Tab-separated table of C-alpha atoms in Angstrom:
chain	number	residue	atom	x	y	z
D	2	MET	CA	0.000	0.000	0.000
D	3	THR	CA	1.402	3.360	-0.988
D	4	GLU	CA	1.567	6.357	1.362
D	5	ILE	CA	-1.220	8.078	-0.596
D	6	GLU	CA	-3.491	5.006	-0.306
D	7	ALA	CA	-2.833	4.765	3.434
D	8	ASP	CA	-3.684	8.457	3.872
D	9	THR	CA	-6.868	8.030	1.825
D	10	ASP	CA	-7.934	5.085	4.027
D	11	ALA	CA	-7.187	7.002	7.233
D	12	LEU	CA	-9.236	10.023	6.213
D	13	PRO	CA	-12.713	8.450	6.490
D	14	ARG	CA	-11.745	6.984	9.893
D	15	HIS	CA	-10.582	10.409	11.108
D	16	ASN	CA	-13.701	12.072	9.766
D	17	ARG	CA	-15.933	9.476	11.405
D	18	ARG	CA	-14.273	10.124	14.782
D	19	LEU	CA	-14.637	13.849	14.221
D	20	LEU	CA	-18.337	13.506	13.399
D	21	THR	CA	-18.883	11.219	16.373
D	22	GLY	CA	-17.555	14.069	18.515
D	23	TYR	CA	-19.879	16.594	16.883
D	24	PHE	CA	-22.951	14.396	17.381
D	25	ALA	CA	-21.991	13.622	20.993
D	26	GLY	CA	-21.309	17.304	21.696
D	27	LEU	CA	-24.697	18.252	20.307
D	28	GLY	CA	-26.313	15.695	22.613
D	29	ILE	CA	-24.425	17.025	25.634
D	30	VAL	CA	-25.419	20.617	24.919
D	31	MET	CA	-29.087	19.798	24.424
D	32	ALA	CA	-29.252	17.720	27.626
D	33	VAL	CA	-27.539	20.409	29.707
D	34	TRP	CA	-29.866	23.070	28.310
D	35	GLY	CA	-32.956	20.936	28.898
D	36	ALA	CA	-31.999	20.109	32.469
D	37	ARG	CA	-31.165	23.730	33.306
D	38	ILE	CA	-34.273	25.404	31.869
D	39	PRO	CA	-35.958	25.708	35.306
D	40	ALA	CA	-32.857	27.348	36.806
D	41	VAL	CA	-32.649	29.791	33.887
D	42	GLN	CA	-36.345	30.584	34.274
D	43	THR	CA	-35.832	31.334	37.958
D	44	SER	CA	-32.696	33.440	37.547
D	45	ALA	CA	-34.266	35.540	34.786
D	46	ASP	CA	-37.533	35.764	36.738
D	47	VAL	CA	-39.565	34.555	33.753
D	48	ASN	CA	-43.111	33.240	34.236
D	49	THR	CA	-44.528	30.176	32.474
D	50	PRO	CA	-45.932	32.074	29.447
D	51	GLY	CA	-42.588	33.853	29.139
D	52	LEU	CA	-40.751	30.523	29.185
D	53	ALA	CA	-43.065	29.276	26.439
D	54	LEU	CA	-42.009	32.301	24.363
D	55	VAL	CA	-38.347	31.508	25.013
D	56	LEU	CA	-38.822	27.925	23.820
D	57	LEU	CA	-40.749	29.196	20.782
D	58	SER	CA	-37.891	31.588	20.027
D	59	ALA	CA	-35.405	28.694	20.139
D	60	ALA	CA	-37.639	26.644	17.831
D	61	LEU	CA	-37.969	29.530	15.354
D	62	GLY	CA	-34.198	29.976	15.469
D	63	MET	CA	-33.725	26.304	14.707
D	64	VAL	CA	-36.078	26.475	11.712
D	65	ALA	CA	-34.115	29.482	10.442
D	66	GLY	CA	-30.826	27.642	11.049
D	67	LEU	CA	-32.044	24.520	9.252
D	68	GLN	CA	-33.119	26.630	6.273
D	69	ALA	CA	-29.853	28.571	6.147
D	70	GLY	CA	-27.775	25.431	6.681
D	71	GLY	CA	-29.622	23.633	3.905
D	72	ARG	CA	-28.926	26.452	1.462
D	73	LEU	CA	-25.254	26.687	2.468
D	74	ALA	CA	-24.446	22.965	2.803
D	75	ARG	CA	-22.060	22.422	-0.064
D	76	PRO	CA	-19.131	20.017	0.378
D	77	ALA	CA	-16.514	22.774	0.448
D	78	ARG	CA	-18.482	24.708	3.092
D	79	LEU	CA	-19.142	21.809	5.482
D	80	PRO	CA	-16.016	22.348	7.642
D	81	VAL	CA	-16.947	26.015	8.132
D	82	LEU	CA	-20.573	25.148	8.915
D	83	LEU	CA	-19.533	22.449	11.389
D	84	THR	CA	-17.081	24.685	13.212
D	85	GLY	CA	-19.283	27.787	13.015
D	86	GLY	CA	-22.334	25.880	14.197
D	87	ALA	CA	-20.446	24.345	17.120
D	88	VAL	CA	-18.912	27.670	18.136
D	89	GLY	CA	-22.292	29.405	17.890
D	90	LEU	CA	-24.018	26.653	19.849
D	91	GLY	CA	-21.390	26.597	22.594
D	92	ALA	CA	-21.203	30.368	22.908
D	93	SER	CA	-24.971	30.798	22.977
D	94	LEU	CA	-25.333	28.012	25.553
D	95	ALA	CA	-22.885	29.887	27.770
D	96	ALA	CA	-24.757	33.155	27.134
D	97	LEU	CA	-28.074	31.566	28.177
D	98	GLY	CA	-26.610	31.161	31.657
D	99	PHE	CA	-26.035	34.921	31.889
D	100	CYS	CA	-29.478	36.055	30.726
D	101	ASP	CA	-31.364	38.016	33.379
D	102	SER	CA	-34.474	39.122	31.500
D	103	LEU	CA	-37.097	37.771	29.147
D	104	GLU	CA	-35.801	39.959	26.317
D	105	SER	CA	-32.239	38.664	26.593
D	106	LEU	CA	-33.475	35.075	26.826
D	107	LEU	CA	-35.576	35.499	23.683
D	108	LEU	CA	-32.629	36.818	21.688
D	109	VAL	CA	-30.078	34.277	22.904
D	110	ALA	CA	-32.552	31.383	22.568
D	111	PHE	CA	-33.121	32.352	18.922
D	112	ILE	CA	-29.351	32.370	18.290
D	113	PHE	CA	-29.000	29.057	20.156
D	114	GLY	CA	-31.701	27.488	17.983
D	115	GLY	CA	-30.157	28.902	14.813
D	116	ALA	CA	-26.720	27.513	15.641
D	117	HIS	CA	-28.306	24.166	16.498
D	118	GLY	CA	-30.052	24.087	13.101
D	119	VAL	CA	-26.882	24.939	11.168
D	120	LEU	CA	-24.844	22.353	13.075
D	121	ASP	CA	-27.536	19.700	12.625
D	122	VAL	CA	-27.603	20.154	8.836
D	123	ALA	CA	-23.805	20.274	8.557
D	124	ALA	CA	-23.292	17.195	10.756
D	125	ASN	CA	-25.861	15.130	8.875
D	126	ALA	CA	-24.661	16.239	5.434
D	127	SER	CA	-21.098	15.411	6.479
D	128	ALA	CA	-22.255	12.075	7.863
D	129	VAL	CA	-23.769	11.128	4.494
D	130	ARG	CA	-20.476	11.938	2.745
D	131	CYS	CA	-18.526	10.026	5.383
D	132	GLN	CA	-20.842	7.020	5.028
D	133	ASP	CA	-20.295	7.083	1.258
D	134	ALA	CA	-16.528	7.104	1.835
D	135	HIS	CA	-16.825	4.122	4.206
D	136	GLY	CA	-18.972	2.215	1.744
D	137	ARG	CA	-21.214	0.849	4.502
D	138	PRO	CA	-23.892	2.163	6.870
D	139	ILE	CA	-22.498	4.241	9.756
D	140	MET	CA	-25.333	6.717	10.385
D	141	ALA	CA	-26.858	4.671	13.215
D	142	GLY	CA	-23.564	4.768	15.105
D	143	LEU	CA	-23.223	8.515	14.648
D	144	HIS	CA	-26.760	9.126	15.850
D	145	ALA	CA	-26.141	6.770	18.783
D	146	SER	CA	-23.266	9.051	19.823
D	147	TYR	CA	-25.832	11.895	20.065
D	148	SER	CA	-27.879	9.770	22.467
D	149	LEU	CA	-24.800	8.853	24.509
D	150	GLY	CA	-23.821	12.518	24.604
D	151	ALA	CA	-27.310	13.415	25.820
D	152	LEU	CA	-27.020	10.760	28.526
D	153	GLY	CA	-23.643	12.164	29.568
D	154	GLY	CA	-25.004	15.708	29.539
D	155	ALA	CA	-27.937	14.674	31.724
D	156	VAL	CA	-25.581	13.006	34.207
D	157	LEU	CA	-23.415	16.141	34.195
D	158	ALA	CA	-26.444	18.342	34.852
D	159	VAL	CA	-27.621	16.115	37.726
D	160	ALA	CA	-24.142	15.926	39.243
D	161	THR	CA	-23.805	19.698	39.234
D	162	THR	CA	-27.249	20.744	40.455
D	163	SER	CA	-25.688	22.577	43.393
D	164	THR	CA	-23.381	24.644	41.186
D	165	SER	CA	-24.344	27.808	39.398
D	166	HIS	CA	-26.050	27.055	36.107
D	167	THR	CA	-24.164	30.018	34.657
D	168	LEU	CA	-20.822	28.407	35.421
D	169	LEU	CA	-21.985	25.054	34.074
D	170	PHE	CA	-23.287	26.615	30.857
D	171	ALA	CA	-20.062	28.542	30.406
D	172	ALA	CA	-17.941	25.427	30.994
D	173	VAL	CA	-19.917	23.232	28.606
D	174	GLY	CA	-20.054	26.001	26.011
D	175	ALA	CA	-16.308	26.556	26.219
D	176	ALA	CA	-15.661	22.815	25.950
D	177	VAL	CA	-17.802	22.514	22.806
D	178	VAL	CA	-16.110	25.516	21.191
D	179	THR	CA	-12.621	24.277	22.097
D	180	ALA	CA	-13.332	20.757	20.864
D	181	ALA	CA	-14.677	22.080	17.572
D	182	GLY	CA	-11.599	24.184	16.966
D	183	ALA	CA	-9.133	21.501	18.018
D	184	ALA	CA	-10.749	18.618	16.158
D	185	THR	CA	-11.104	20.252	12.754
D	186	ARG	CA	-8.055	19.903	10.597
D	187	PRO	CA	-7.545	20.734	6.960
D	188	THR	CA	-7.905	17.830	4.547
D	189	ARG	CA	-7.636	17.509	0.833
D	190	PRO	CA	-10.168	19.577	-1.108
D	191	GLY	CA	-13.383	17.645	-1.551
D	192	ARG	CA	-12.332	14.971	0.962
D	193	PHE	CA	-13.659	16.484	4.181
D	194	VAL	CA	-16.293	14.206	5.602
């Protein structure tokens, strides 16, 4: 096997590990956010109808992110969408922990949903390309990593119930952003996931 062939074989394996991390990170973020919604509601002094508006804002942001991600999801743009989506999701998760009013929650929840939508499209589009490179089904394993990430995020949220949700959000957000930046490496044109 030549050096070029070995590198070509290693690329799908690297990209699969990278995508597994993105799916798991998305699961962690969503579980932490879900578990901390009551604490955010309390700290921002938002009533139940206000919380419903916040969740609606996040959903509208996600629809907007899915639409934008779908229009932008070209093979050459996938690394940027993956990294940008992860950075946006991590940063907005951290910002949710600092919101102290309904207005700030509405804005940040919309951004959070938008980043989630962009990352979801980019991760799934990349997963299809990675599966094609593997030549066998791998999507179930990638989606299972989302579920395992969500389980880990739920355990993290339960284990840290006595800590400030702001600090937890900031830590998880920073970890997602750092992992996204560290894990993405340049590959040959057209060969990224």
